[in-house]
Amino acid sequence: MAQLHALVVDDSGAMRKQLAYALQRIPGMSAVEASDGADAWRKLSSATFDIVLTDINMPLLDGLKLVALVRAGGVHQRVPVVVITTEGAEADRRRAMSLGASAYLVKPVQATQVVEAVRALLRIG
């Protein structure tokens, strides 16, 4: 099985760990953690990822700006981006999707929801 690489972006270390742990349920998936959007952008510029999971509310560079940067062009332009946030309002969801998010999950999120979303976006069993 091909090795898959996920970038998990959240300013909460506990949330990053929870998401990385959930991703371990997918055979061949490894996760790299980023503490905010700026850290994620640095990691995206030096490695390739199959999927990005990001929070919205973070210091320096928020998740929506990160989605916009990823979609603006370059090697990661077509990489699926899952937004995982406490922002449950429909307007927030629409804004994220209009910027190019591939999926939108509202915290608290269950590991099974994360795994299902990632499997669906990467088209893996």
PDB file of C-alpha atoms in Angstrom:
ATOM      1  CA  MET A   1       0.000   0.000   0.000  1.00  0.00           C
ATOM      2  CA  ALA A   2       1.216   3.467  -0.861  1.00  0.00           C
ATOM      3  CA  GLN A   3       2.320   5.671   1.999  1.00  0.00           C
ATOM      4  CA  LEU A   4      -0.034   8.598   2.565  1.00  0.00           C
ATOM      5  CA  HIS A   5       0.970  11.837   4.255  1.00  0.00           C
ATOM      6  CA  ALA A   6      -1.380  14.160   6.143  1.00  0.00           C
ATOM      7  CA  LEU A   7      -0.616  17.631   7.476  1.00  0.00           C
ATOM      8  CA  VAL A   8      -2.514  18.340  10.714  1.00  0.00           C
ATOM      9  CA  VAL A   9      -2.733  22.068  11.525  1.00  0.00           C
ATOM     10  CA  ASP A  10      -4.086  23.324  14.862  1.00  0.00           C
ATOM     11  CA  ASP A  11      -2.737  25.666  17.536  1.00  0.00           C
ATOM     12  CA  SER A  12      -3.896  23.165  20.178  1.00  0.00           C
ATOM     13  CA  GLY A  13      -1.330  20.432  20.724  1.00  0.00           C
ATOM     14  CA  ALA A  14      -3.994  18.172  22.234  1.00  0.00           C
ATOM     15  CA  MET A  15      -6.203  18.579  19.152  1.00  0.00           C
ATOM     16  CA  ARG A  16      -3.269  17.859  16.810  1.00  0.00           C
ATOM     17  CA  LYS A  17      -2.518  14.676  18.751  1.00  0.00           C
ATOM     18  CA  GLN A  18      -6.189  13.628  18.659  1.00  0.00           C
ATOM     19  CA  LEU A  19      -6.373  14.116  14.887  1.00  0.00           C
ATOM     20  CA  ALA A  20      -3.018  12.401  14.255  1.00  0.00           C
ATOM     21  CA  TYR A  21      -4.183   9.473  16.380  1.00  0.00           C
ATOM     22  CA  ALA A  22      -7.450   9.238  14.405  1.00  0.00           C
ATOM     23  CA  LEU A  23      -5.491   9.196  11.140  1.00  0.00           C
ATOM     24  CA  GLN A  24      -3.479   6.190  12.364  1.00  0.00           C
ATOM     25  CA  ARG A  25      -6.650   4.141  11.791  1.00  0.00           C
ATOM     26  CA  ILE A  26      -6.001   4.484   8.055  1.00  0.00           C
ATOM     27  CA  PRO A  27      -3.388   1.935   6.900  1.00  0.00           C
ATOM     28  CA  GLY A  28      -0.286   3.609   5.470  1.00  0.00           C
ATOM     29  CA  MET A  29      -1.182   7.089   6.758  1.00  0.00           C
ATOM     30  CA  SER A  30       1.365   9.222   8.576  1.00  0.00           C
ATOM     31  CA  ALA A  31       0.741  12.656  10.037  1.00  0.00           C
ATOM     32  CA  VAL A  32       2.967  15.706  10.323  1.00  0.00           C
ATOM     33  CA  GLU A  33       1.843  18.368  12.791  1.00  0.00           C
ATOM     34  CA  ALA A  34       1.928  22.145  12.337  1.00  0.00           C
ATOM     35  CA  SER A  35       1.181  24.580  15.176  1.00  0.00           C
ATOM     36  CA  ASP A  36      -0.459  27.265  12.997  1.00  0.00           C
ATOM     37  CA  GLY A  37      -1.014  28.262   9.382  1.00  0.00           C
ATOM     38  CA  ALA A  38       2.438  29.842   9.006  1.00  0.00           C
ATOM     39  CA  ASP A  39       4.116  26.655  10.275  1.00  0.00           C
ATOM     40  CA  ALA A  40       1.888  24.643   7.904  1.00  0.00           C
ATOM     41  CA  TRP A  41       2.819  26.843   4.939  1.00  0.00           C
ATOM     42  CA  ARG A  42       6.531  26.299   5.689  1.00  0.00           C
ATOM     43  CA  LYS A  43       5.969  22.534   5.820  1.00  0.00           C
ATOM     44  CA  LEU A  44       3.943  22.603   2.595  1.00  0.00           C
ATOM     45  CA  SER A  45       6.797  24.404   0.858  1.00  0.00           C
ATOM     46  CA  SER A  46       9.300  21.684   1.744  1.00  0.00           C
ATOM     47  CA  ALA A  47       7.306  18.430   1.523  1.00  0.00           C
ATOM     48  CA  THR A  48       4.351  16.893  -0.281  1.00  0.00           C
ATOM     49  CA  PHE A  49       1.123  15.910   1.426  1.00  0.00           C
ATOM     50  CA  ASP A  50      -1.924  13.953   0.271  1.00  0.00           C
ATOM     51  CA  ILE A  51      -4.353  15.801   2.534  1.00  0.00           C
ATOM     52  CA  VAL A  52      -4.421  18.789   4.915  1.00  0.00           C
ATOM     53  CA  LEU A  53      -6.588  19.030   8.061  1.00  0.00           C
ATOM     54  CA  THR A  54      -6.735  22.546   9.495  1.00  0.00           C
ATOM     55  CA  ASP A  55      -8.390  24.567  12.225  1.00  0.00           C
ATOM     56  CA  ILE A  56      -9.648  28.069  11.366  1.00  0.00           C
ATOM     57  CA  ASN A  57      -8.822  30.139  14.459  1.00  0.00           C
ATOM     58  CA  MET A  58      -5.034  30.235  14.830  1.00  0.00           C
ATOM     59  CA  PRO A  59      -2.400  32.927  15.398  1.00  0.00           C
ATOM     60  CA  LEU A  60      -0.166  34.297  12.616  1.00  0.00           C
ATOM     61  CA  LEU A  61      -1.997  32.682   9.690  1.00  0.00           C
ATOM     62  CA  ASP A  62      -5.513  31.323  10.139  1.00  0.00           C
ATOM     63  CA  GLY A  63      -6.978  28.268   8.452  1.00  0.00           C
ATOM     64  CA  LEU A  64      -9.011  30.196   5.892  1.00  0.00           C
ATOM     65  CA  LYS A  65      -5.928  32.104   4.714  1.00  0.00           C
ATOM     66  CA  LEU A  66      -4.089  28.758   4.557  1.00  0.00           C
ATOM     67  CA  VAL A  67      -6.856  27.275   2.369  1.00  0.00           C
ATOM     68  CA  ALA A  68      -6.641  30.324   0.077  1.00  0.00           C
ATOM     69  CA  LEU A  69      -2.842  30.002  -0.173  1.00  0.00           C
ATOM     70  CA  VAL A  70      -3.029  26.287  -0.991  1.00  0.00           C
ATOM     71  CA  ARG A  71      -5.681  26.905  -3.677  1.00  0.00           C
ATOM     72  CA  ALA A  72      -3.752  29.859  -5.180  1.00  0.00           C
ATOM     73  CA  GLY A  73      -1.486  27.536  -7.143  1.00  0.00           C
ATOM     74  CA  GLY A  74       1.587  25.429  -6.886  1.00  0.00           C
ATOM     75  CA  VAL A  75       2.199  21.787  -6.128  1.00  0.00           C
ATOM     76  CA  HIS A  76      -0.520  21.495  -3.453  1.00  0.00           C
ATOM     77  CA  GLN A  77      -3.290  23.255  -5.381  1.00  0.00           C
ATOM     78  CA  ARG A  78      -5.386  20.077  -5.745  1.00  0.00           C
ATOM     79  CA  VAL A  79      -4.675  18.585  -2.303  1.00  0.00           C
ATOM     80  CA  PRO A  80      -7.910  18.075  -0.334  1.00  0.00           C
ATOM     81  CA  VAL A  81      -8.248  20.394   2.674  1.00  0.00           C
ATOM     82  CA  VAL A  82     -10.496  19.440   5.594  1.00  0.00           C
ATOM     83  CA  VAL A  83     -11.449  22.346   7.863  1.00  0.00           C
ATOM     84  CA  ILE A  84     -12.052  21.222  11.468  1.00  0.00           C
ATOM     85  CA  THR A  85     -13.280  24.088  13.624  1.00  0.00           C
ATOM     86  CA  THR A  86     -15.506  25.258  16.453  1.00  0.00           C
ATOM     87  CA  GLU A  87     -17.139  27.689  13.997  1.00  0.00           C
ATOM     88  CA  GLY A  88     -20.504  26.002  13.420  1.00  0.00           C
ATOM     89  CA  ALA A  89     -22.329  28.840  11.644  1.00  0.00           C
ATOM     90  CA  GLU A  90     -23.482  28.173   8.091  1.00  0.00           C
ATOM     91  CA  ALA A  91     -21.831  31.427   6.931  1.00  0.00           C
ATOM     92  CA  ASP A  92     -18.452  30.165   8.187  1.00  0.00           C
ATOM     93  CA  ARG A  93     -18.930  26.841   6.406  1.00  0.00           C
ATOM     94  CA  ARG A  94     -19.886  28.579   3.161  1.00  0.00           C
ATOM     95  CA  ARG A  95     -16.880  30.907   3.373  1.00  0.00           C
ATOM     96  CA  ALA A  96     -14.470  28.001   3.906  1.00  0.00           C
ATOM     97  CA  MET A  97     -15.989  26.006   1.045  1.00  0.00           C
ATOM     98  CA  SER A  98     -15.937  29.038  -1.279  1.00  0.00           C
ATOM     99  CA  LEU A  99     -12.221  29.467  -0.566  1.00  0.00           C
ATOM    100  CA  GLY A 100     -11.639  25.877  -1.627  1.00  0.00           C
ATOM    101  CA  ALA A 101     -12.048  23.679   1.449  1.00  0.00           C
ATOM    102  CA  SER A 102     -12.926  20.098   0.497  1.00  0.00           C
ATOM    103  CA  ALA A 103     -14.846  19.280   3.696  1.00  0.00           C
ATOM    104  CA  TYR A 104     -15.954  21.094   6.846  1.00  0.00           C
ATOM    105  CA  LEU A 105     -16.233  19.388  10.241  1.00  0.00           C
ATOM    106  CA  VAL A 106     -17.369  21.101  13.448  1.00  0.00           C
ATOM    107  CA  LYS A 107     -15.671  20.404  16.784  1.00  0.00           C
ATOM    108  CA  PRO A 108     -16.063  18.423  18.903  1.00  0.00           C
ATOM    109  CA  VAL A 109     -15.308  15.951  16.140  1.00  0.00           C
ATOM    110  CA  GLN A 110     -15.248  12.179  16.489  1.00  0.00           C
ATOM    111  CA  ALA A 111     -12.321  10.138  15.170  1.00  0.00           C
ATOM    112  CA  THR A 112     -14.730   8.197  12.949  1.00  0.00           C
ATOM    113  CA  GLN A 113     -15.926  11.439  11.305  1.00  0.00           C
ATOM    114  CA  VAL A 114     -12.327  12.425  10.535  1.00  0.00           C
ATOM    115  CA  VAL A 115     -11.449   8.980   9.167  1.00  0.00           C
ATOM    116  CA  GLU A 116     -14.597   8.859   7.005  1.00  0.00           C
ATOM    117  CA  ALA A 117     -13.957  12.330   5.565  1.00  0.00           C
ATOM    118  CA  VAL A 118     -10.300  11.557   4.784  1.00  0.00           C
ATOM    119  CA  ARG A 119     -11.132   8.168   3.242  1.00  0.00           C
ATOM    120  CA  ALA A 120     -13.844   9.744   1.077  1.00  0.00           C
ATOM    121  CA  LEU A 121     -11.607  12.585  -0.143  1.00  0.00           C
ATOM    122  CA  LEU A 122      -8.661  10.281  -0.882  1.00  0.00           C
ATOM    123  CA  ARG A 123     -10.999   7.640  -2.351  1.00  0.00           C
ATOM    124  CA  ILE A 124      -9.631   4.848  -0.186  1.00  0.00           C
ATOM    125  CA  GLY A 125     -11.682   1.956   1.264  1.00  0.00           C
TER     126      GLY A 125
END
